[in-house]
Amino acid sequence: MAENNDFEILRLLKSPGEGSEKAFRLLLETYRARVYWLIRRTLIVHADADDVAQEVFVRVWKALPSFRGESAMFTWIYRITVNEINRFLKRKRLQVFLPWSDASDRIAGSLADDRFFSGNEVERLLYKAIATLPDKQRLVFTMRYFDELPYEEISRIVGTSEGALKASYHHAMKKIEKFVKQD
Amino acid sequence: MNYRKKYSPFLSGTETPAVKHNPLQTGAGYFDRFDERVFQNIAKRRRQHRSRVMTLTATAAAITGFAFWFFIAKPTESPVKIAVLSSDSVSHLTGSYLTDQILADEIIDMAAGIDTLFLSDGELWTDVGLKEIPDESIAEYLFFEGVSTTEIAMAEK
């Protein structure tokens, strides 16, 4: 469905008049949930994920006229999303003047009373463990584990070799395993 | 080792990972309002951008205007000074300056048609036009005006 919509989005983009707005509306309809969930699983906190998701689509709107279709629309949007997540994490860390480990602990701690979290203890443990991962490992783990993207696709999105991504994922798994055993 | 089955028991038995249970939630109707909020944010950004552009344009125009005035159109200091014929200031005036001032006064009076000092009897300025005033007439005029000969001599230096 997404691929069909991509063709339609591109067709609308090329058509004059209100084509670009229609294209953007279709793009939103097609990708808003996927983008939001990638962000949410990486940042975990709903309010943060919402801010970043909104920012992603504002950027997509701005950049859409220059989209030439050289890469898949999904890859292009995910690349913007990943950049926006990284920007957010850097900004957040600068704002609170905390080392990464402390910031992660805060995220993990916020799960305890998060009204937007309905999981059981095992799930809570998994998300706490994810929150303790370094940025890149967290992103790679989220895309690979939850979105089940092939390494080839992740490589196109984050601009890293497949080998490095496999290593990142492996390290992420080991850290989660260690976290779960410790808890 | 199957990581998912070991550490995510909620996934065990799931054939298609796409249907994994998602413990993260959004508020009710979150995605229904999502698009409109994106459009609102885009409109907000546009307003901010427009306001920034207008501020920059106004600033650039002000700077350009000031630069134009300062470097090109700024009026240069006037070389003309008001001549005040008094004993205190006359020493700063040159003879020609003094004469110019007197002539200026005469022209004003001439226009009014009331001063006939340098004219023959029954003659008006309008009759003679702008004829050259002889030096002795100027000296005579200054005498009548109460300017001393010392001051006139100093002014001519």
PDB file of N, CA and C in Angstrom, chain A residues 42-105:
ATOM      1  N   THR A  42      12.120   4.874  20.178  1.00  0.00           N
ATOM      2  CA  THR A  42      13.488   5.316  20.453  1.00  0.00           C
ATOM      3  C   THR A  42      13.523   6.253  21.655  1.00  0.00           C
ATOM      4  N   LEU A  43      12.573   7.167  21.708  1.00  0.00           N
ATOM      5  CA  LEU A  43      12.584   8.161  22.796  1.00  0.00           C
ATOM      6  C   LEU A  43      11.723   7.755  23.989  1.00  0.00           C
ATOM      7  N   ILE A  44      10.810   6.848  23.723  1.00  0.00           N
ATOM      8  CA  ILE A  44       9.930   6.246  24.739  1.00  0.00           C
ATOM      9  C   ILE A  44       8.864   7.200  25.306  1.00  0.00           C
ATOM     10  N   VAL A  45       9.237   8.431  25.619  1.00  0.00           N
ATOM     11  CA  VAL A  45       8.265   9.358  26.210  1.00  0.00           C
ATOM     12  C   VAL A  45       7.361   9.933  25.110  1.00  0.00           C
ATOM     13  N   HIS A  46       6.058   9.854  25.318  1.00  0.00           N
ATOM     14  CA  HIS A  46       5.096  10.276  24.285  1.00  0.00           C
ATOM     15  C   HIS A  46       5.253  11.752  23.904  1.00  0.00           C
ATOM     16  N   ALA A  47       5.381  12.622  24.901  1.00  0.00           N
ATOM     17  CA  ALA A  47       5.461  14.067  24.612  1.00  0.00           C
ATOM     18  C   ALA A  47       6.674  14.382  23.736  1.00  0.00           C
ATOM     19  N   ASP A  48       7.799  13.731  24.045  1.00  0.00           N
ATOM     20  CA  ASP A  48       9.013  13.938  23.237  1.00  0.00           C
ATOM     21  C   ASP A  48       8.793  13.418  21.814  1.00  0.00           C
ATOM     22  N   ALA A  49       8.222  12.239  21.727  1.00  0.00           N
ATOM     23  CA  ALA A  49       7.984  11.619  20.420  1.00  0.00           C
ATOM     24  C   ALA A  49       7.049  12.489  19.580  1.00  0.00           C
ATOM     25  N   ASP A  50       6.049  13.040  20.225  1.00  0.00           N
ATOM     26  CA  ASP A  50       5.090  13.900  19.517  1.00  0.00           C
ATOM     27  C   ASP A  50       5.789  15.145  18.962  1.00  0.00           C
ATOM     28  N   ASP A  51       6.586  15.784  19.805  1.00  0.00           N
ATOM     29  CA  ASP A  51       7.323  16.983  19.351  1.00  0.00           C
ATOM     30  C   ASP A  51       8.180  16.661  18.135  1.00  0.00           C
ATOM     31  N   VAL A  52       8.931  15.570  18.246  1.00  0.00           N
ATOM     32  CA  VAL A  52       9.858  15.220  17.161  1.00  0.00           C
ATOM     33  C   VAL A  52       9.085  14.819  15.902  1.00  0.00           C
ATOM     34  N   ALA A  53       8.001  14.078  16.066  1.00  0.00           N
ATOM     35  CA  ALA A  53       7.204  13.651  14.899  1.00  0.00           C
ATOM     36  C   ALA A  53       6.644  14.868  14.163  1.00  0.00           C
ATOM     37  N   GLN A  54       6.162  15.835  14.920  1.00  0.00           N
ATOM     38  CA  GLN A  54       5.641  17.059  14.294  1.00  0.00           C
ATOM     39  C   GLN A  54       6.755  17.769  13.527  1.00  0.00           C
ATOM     40  N   GLU A  55       7.901  17.858  14.159  1.00  0.00           N
ATOM     41  CA  GLU A  55       9.037  18.535  13.524  1.00  0.00           C
ATOM     42  C   GLU A  55       9.465  17.806  12.249  1.00  0.00           C
ATOM     43  N   VAL A  56       9.444  16.481  12.307  1.00  0.00           N
ATOM     44  CA  VAL A  56       9.812  15.685  11.113  1.00  0.00           C
ATOM     45  C   VAL A  56       8.918  16.059   9.941  1.00  0.00           C
ATOM     46  N   PHE A  57       7.610  16.134  10.173  1.00  0.00           N
ATOM     47  CA  PHE A  57       6.699  16.385   9.043  1.00  0.00           C
ATOM     48  C   PHE A  57       6.749  17.842   8.581  1.00  0.00           C
ATOM     49  N   VAL A  58       7.073  18.743   9.488  1.00  0.00           N
ATOM     50  CA  VAL A  58       7.279  20.137   9.035  1.00  0.00           C
ATOM     51  C   VAL A  58       8.487  20.171   8.096  1.00  0.00           C
ATOM     52  N   ARG A  59       9.542  19.426   8.464  1.00  0.00           N
ATOM     53  CA  ARG A  59      10.736  19.377   7.610  1.00  0.00           C
ATOM     54  C   ARG A  59      10.444  18.658   6.300  1.00  0.00           C
ATOM     55  N   VAL A  60       9.662  17.604   6.378  1.00  0.00           N
ATOM     56  CA  VAL A  60       9.302  16.878   5.148  1.00  0.00           C
ATOM     57  C   VAL A  60       8.533  17.816   4.217  1.00  0.00           C
ATOM     58  N   TRP A  61       7.601  18.585   4.780  1.00  0.00           N
ATOM     59  CA  TRP A  61       6.814  19.536   3.974  1.00  0.00           C
ATOM     60  C   TRP A  61       7.738  20.528   3.258  1.00  0.00           C
ATOM     61  N   LYS A  62       8.723  21.027   4.008  1.00  0.00           N
ATOM     62  CA  LYS A  62       9.644  22.007   3.419  1.00  0.00           C
ATOM     63  C   LYS A  62      10.473  21.379   2.306  1.00  0.00           C
ATOM     64  N   ALA A  63      10.902  20.133   2.547  1.00  0.00           N
ATOM     65  CA  ALA A  63      11.828  19.493   1.608  1.00  0.00           C
ATOM     66  C   ALA A  63      11.112  18.761   0.470  1.00  0.00           C
ATOM     67  N   LEU A  64       9.825  18.576   0.610  1.00  0.00           N
ATOM     68  CA  LEU A  64       9.093  17.758  -0.372  1.00  0.00           C
ATOM     69  C   LEU A  64       9.242  18.243  -1.823  1.00  0.00           C
ATOM     70  N   PRO A  65       9.164  19.551  -2.076  1.00  0.00           N
ATOM     71  CA  PRO A  65       9.313  19.979  -3.481  1.00  0.00           C
ATOM     72  C   PRO A  65      10.655  19.586  -4.097  1.00  0.00           C
ATOM     73  N   SER A  66      11.667  19.393  -3.240  1.00  0.00           N
ATOM     74  CA  SER A  66      12.979  19.030  -3.791  1.00  0.00           C
ATOM     75  C   SER A  66      13.189  17.519  -3.846  1.00  0.00           C
ATOM     76  N   PHE A  67      12.190  16.748  -3.420  1.00  0.00           N
ATOM     77  CA  PHE A  67      12.318  15.286  -3.466  1.00  0.00           C
ATOM     78  C   PHE A  67      12.234  14.815  -4.911  1.00  0.00           C
ATOM     79  N   ARG A  68      13.287  14.137  -5.362  1.00  0.00           N
ATOM     80  CA  ARG A  68      13.365  13.737  -6.771  1.00  0.00           C
ATOM     81  C   ARG A  68      13.026  12.264  -6.995  1.00  0.00           C
ATOM     82  N   GLY A  69      12.802  11.571  -5.915  1.00  0.00           N
ATOM     83  CA  GLY A  69      12.468  10.152  -6.053  1.00  0.00           C
ATOM     84  C   GLY A  69      13.680   9.286  -6.338  1.00  0.00           C
ATOM     85  N   GLU A  70      14.871   9.797  -6.010  1.00  0.00           N
ATOM     86  CA  GLU A  70      16.077   8.997  -6.261  1.00  0.00           C
ATOM     87  C   GLU A  70      16.209   7.857  -5.249  1.00  0.00           C
ATOM     88  N   SER A  71      15.686   8.079  -4.048  1.00  0.00           N
ATOM     89  CA  SER A  71      15.616   6.976  -3.082  1.00  0.00           C
ATOM     90  C   SER A  71      14.135   6.736  -2.794  1.00  0.00           C
ATOM     91  N   ALA A  72      13.850   5.627  -2.145  1.00  0.00           N
ATOM     92  CA  ALA A  72      12.442   5.348  -1.817  1.00  0.00           C
ATOM     93  C   ALA A  72      11.955   6.423  -0.856  1.00  0.00           C
ATOM     94  N   MET A  73      10.691   6.770  -0.969  1.00  0.00           N
ATOM     95  CA  MET A  73      10.154   7.821  -0.114  1.00  0.00           C
ATOM     96  C   MET A  73      10.286   7.445   1.368  1.00  0.00           C
ATOM     97  N   PHE A  74      10.051   6.163   1.622  1.00  0.00           N
ATOM     98  CA  PHE A  74      10.158   5.663   2.986  1.00  0.00           C
ATOM     99  C   PHE A  74      11.568   5.912   3.540  1.00  0.00           C
ATOM    100  N   THR A  75      12.584   5.594   2.733  1.00  0.00           N
ATOM    101  CA  THR A  75      13.984   5.773   3.160  1.00  0.00           C
ATOM    102  C   THR A  75      14.255   7.255   3.424  1.00  0.00           C
ATOM    103  N   TRP A  76      13.757   8.083   2.519  1.00  0.00           N
ATOM    104  CA  TRP A  76      13.979   9.532   2.630  1.00  0.00           C
ATOM    105  C   TRP A  76      13.356  10.074   3.928  1.00  0.00           C
ATOM    106  N   ILE A  77      12.119   9.657   4.190  1.00  0.00           N
ATOM    107  CA  ILE A  77      11.425  10.143   5.394  1.00  0.00           C
ATOM    108  C   ILE A  77      12.095   9.607   6.663  1.00  0.00           C
ATOM    109  N   TYR A  78      12.487   8.350   6.623  1.00  0.00           N
ATOM    110  CA  TYR A  78      13.158   7.765   7.791  1.00  0.00           C
ATOM    111  C   TYR A  78      14.496   8.458   8.059  1.00  0.00           C
ATOM    112  N   ARG A  79      15.176   8.871   6.986  1.00  0.00           N
ATOM    113  CA  ARG A  79      16.455   9.566   7.158  1.00  0.00           C
ATOM    114  C   ARG A  79      16.220  10.898   7.882  1.00  0.00           C
ATOM    115  N   ILE A  80      15.180  11.596   7.460  1.00  0.00           N
ATOM    116  CA  ILE A  80      14.837  12.861   8.128  1.00  0.00           C
ATOM    117  C   ILE A  80      14.490  12.577   9.594  1.00  0.00           C
ATOM    118  N   THR A  81      13.762  11.503   9.797  1.00  0.00           N
ATOM    119  CA  THR A  81      13.347  11.141  11.160  1.00  0.00           C
ATOM    120  C   THR A  81      14.558  10.858  12.056  1.00  0.00           C
ATOM    121  N   VAL A  82      15.465  10.052  11.519  1.00  0.00           N
ATOM    122  CA  VAL A  82      16.667   9.702  12.303  1.00  0.00           C
ATOM    123  C   VAL A  82      17.472  10.960  12.630  1.00  0.00           C
ATOM    124  N   ASN A  83      17.618  11.843  11.648  1.00  0.00           N
ATOM    125  CA  ASN A  83      18.344  13.098  11.903  1.00  0.00           C
ATOM    126  C   ASN A  83      17.658  13.914  12.986  1.00  0.00           C
ATOM    127  N   GLU A  84      16.350  13.936  12.928  1.00  0.00           N
ATOM    128  CA  GLU A  84      15.586  14.727  13.896  1.00  0.00           C
ATOM    129  C   GLU A  84      15.688  14.114  15.294  1.00  0.00           C
ATOM    130  N   ILE A  85      15.676  12.799  15.366  1.00  0.00           N
ATOM    131  CA  ILE A  85      15.837  12.130  16.671  1.00  0.00           C
ATOM    132  C   ILE A  85      17.205  12.492  17.252  1.00  0.00           C
ATOM    133  N   ASN A  86      18.232  12.401  16.407  1.00  0.00           N
ATOM    134  CA  ASN A  86      19.589  12.726  16.884  1.00  0.00           C
ATOM    135  C   ASN A  86      19.688  14.167  17.352  1.00  0.00           C
ATOM    136  N   ARG A  87      19.078  15.077  16.589  1.00  0.00           N
ATOM    137  CA  ARG A  87      19.081  16.496  16.981  1.00  0.00           C
ATOM    138  C   ARG A  87      18.393  16.679  18.334  1.00  0.00           C
ATOM    139  N   PHE A  88      17.270  15.997  18.480  1.00  0.00           N
ATOM    140  CA  PHE A  88      16.509  16.120  19.722  1.00  0.00           C
ATOM    141  C   PHE A  88      17.333  15.620  20.910  1.00  0.00           C
ATOM    142  N   LEU A  89      17.969  14.461  20.722  1.00  0.00           N
ATOM    143  CA  LEU A  89      18.742  13.882  21.826  1.00  0.00           C
ATOM    144  C   LEU A  89      19.913  14.786  22.217  1.00  0.00           C
ATOM    145  N   LYS A  90      20.554  15.359  21.211  1.00  0.00           N
ATOM    146  CA  LYS A  90      21.679  16.265  21.504  1.00  0.00           C
ATOM    147  C   LYS A  90      21.189  17.486  22.264  1.00  0.00           C
ATOM    148  N   ARG A  91      20.080  18.052  21.770  1.00  0.00           N
ATOM    149  CA  ARG A  91      19.521  19.253  22.389  1.00  0.00           C
ATOM    150  C   ARG A  91      19.111  18.975  23.835  1.00  0.00           C
ATOM    151  N   LYS A  92      18.466  17.845  24.015  1.00  0.00           N
ATOM    152  CA  LYS A  92      17.967  17.487  25.343  1.00  0.00           C
ATOM    153  C   LYS A  92      19.124  17.328  26.321  1.00  0.00           C
ATOM    154  N   ARG A  93      20.171  16.683  25.838  1.00  0.00           N
ATOM    155  CA  ARG A  93      21.319  16.463  26.708  1.00  0.00           C
ATOM    156  C   ARG A  93      21.982  17.798  27.079  1.00  0.00           C
ATOM    157  N   LEU A  94      22.032  18.711  26.109  1.00  0.00           N
ATOM    158  CA  LEU A  94      22.617  20.031  26.384  1.00  0.00           C
ATOM    159  C   LEU A  94      21.755  20.815  27.363  1.00  0.00           C
ATOM    160  N   GLN A  95      20.438  20.649  27.200  1.00  0.00           N
ATOM    161  CA  GLN A  95      19.514  21.390  28.067  1.00  0.00           C
ATOM    162  C   GLN A  95      19.670  20.987  29.530  1.00  0.00           C
ATOM    163  N   VAL A  96      19.764  19.692  29.747  1.00  0.00           N
ATOM    164  CA  VAL A  96      19.779  19.231  31.146  1.00  0.00           C
ATOM    165  C   VAL A  96      21.193  19.063  31.687  1.00  0.00           C
ATOM    166  N   PHE A  97      22.202  19.262  30.821  1.00  0.00           N
ATOM    167  CA  PHE A  97      23.596  19.143  31.234  1.00  0.00           C
ATOM    168  C   PHE A  97      23.879  17.817  31.942  1.00  0.00           C
ATOM    169  N   LEU A  98      23.363  16.786  31.338  1.00  0.00           N
ATOM    170  CA  LEU A  98      23.553  15.478  31.961  1.00  0.00           C
ATOM    171  C   LEU A  98      24.330  14.562  31.029  1.00  0.00           C
ATOM    172  N   PRO A  99      25.161  13.707  31.595  1.00  0.00           N
ATOM    173  CA  PRO A  99      25.781  12.695  30.738  1.00  0.00           C
ATOM    174  C   PRO A  99      24.709  11.733  30.242  1.00  0.00           C
ATOM    175  N   TRP A 100      25.023  11.035  29.177  1.00  0.00           N
ATOM    176  CA  TRP A 100      24.026  10.183  28.548  1.00  0.00           C
ATOM    177  C   TRP A 100      23.425   9.163  29.513  1.00  0.00           C
ATOM    178  N   SER A 101      24.262   8.578  30.360  1.00  0.00           N
ATOM    179  CA  SER A 101      23.758   7.529  31.249  1.00  0.00           C
ATOM    180  C   SER A 101      22.653   8.079  32.162  1.00  0.00           C
ATOM    181  N   ASP A 102      22.848   9.313  32.659  1.00  0.00           N
ATOM    182  CA  ASP A 102      21.845   9.904  33.547  1.00  0.00           C
ATOM    183  C   ASP A 102      20.549  10.197  32.800  1.00  0.00           C
ATOM    184  N   ALA A 103      20.716  10.722  31.570  1.00  0.00           N
ATOM    185  CA  ALA A 103      19.529  11.035  30.763  1.00  0.00           C
ATOM    186  C   ALA A 103      18.734   9.767  30.485  1.00  0.00           C
ATOM    187  N   SER A 104      19.443   8.686  30.198  1.00  0.00           N
ATOM    188  CA  SER A 104      18.773   7.409  29.933  1.00  0.00           C
ATOM    189  C   SER A 104      18.051   6.911  31.179  1.00  0.00           C
ATOM    190  N   ASP A 105      18.709   7.074  32.312  1.00  0.00           N
ATOM    191  CA  ASP A 105      18.083   6.651  33.567  1.00  0.00           C
ATOM    192  C   ASP A 105      16.788   7.409  33.811  1.00  0.00           C
TER     193      ASP A 105
END
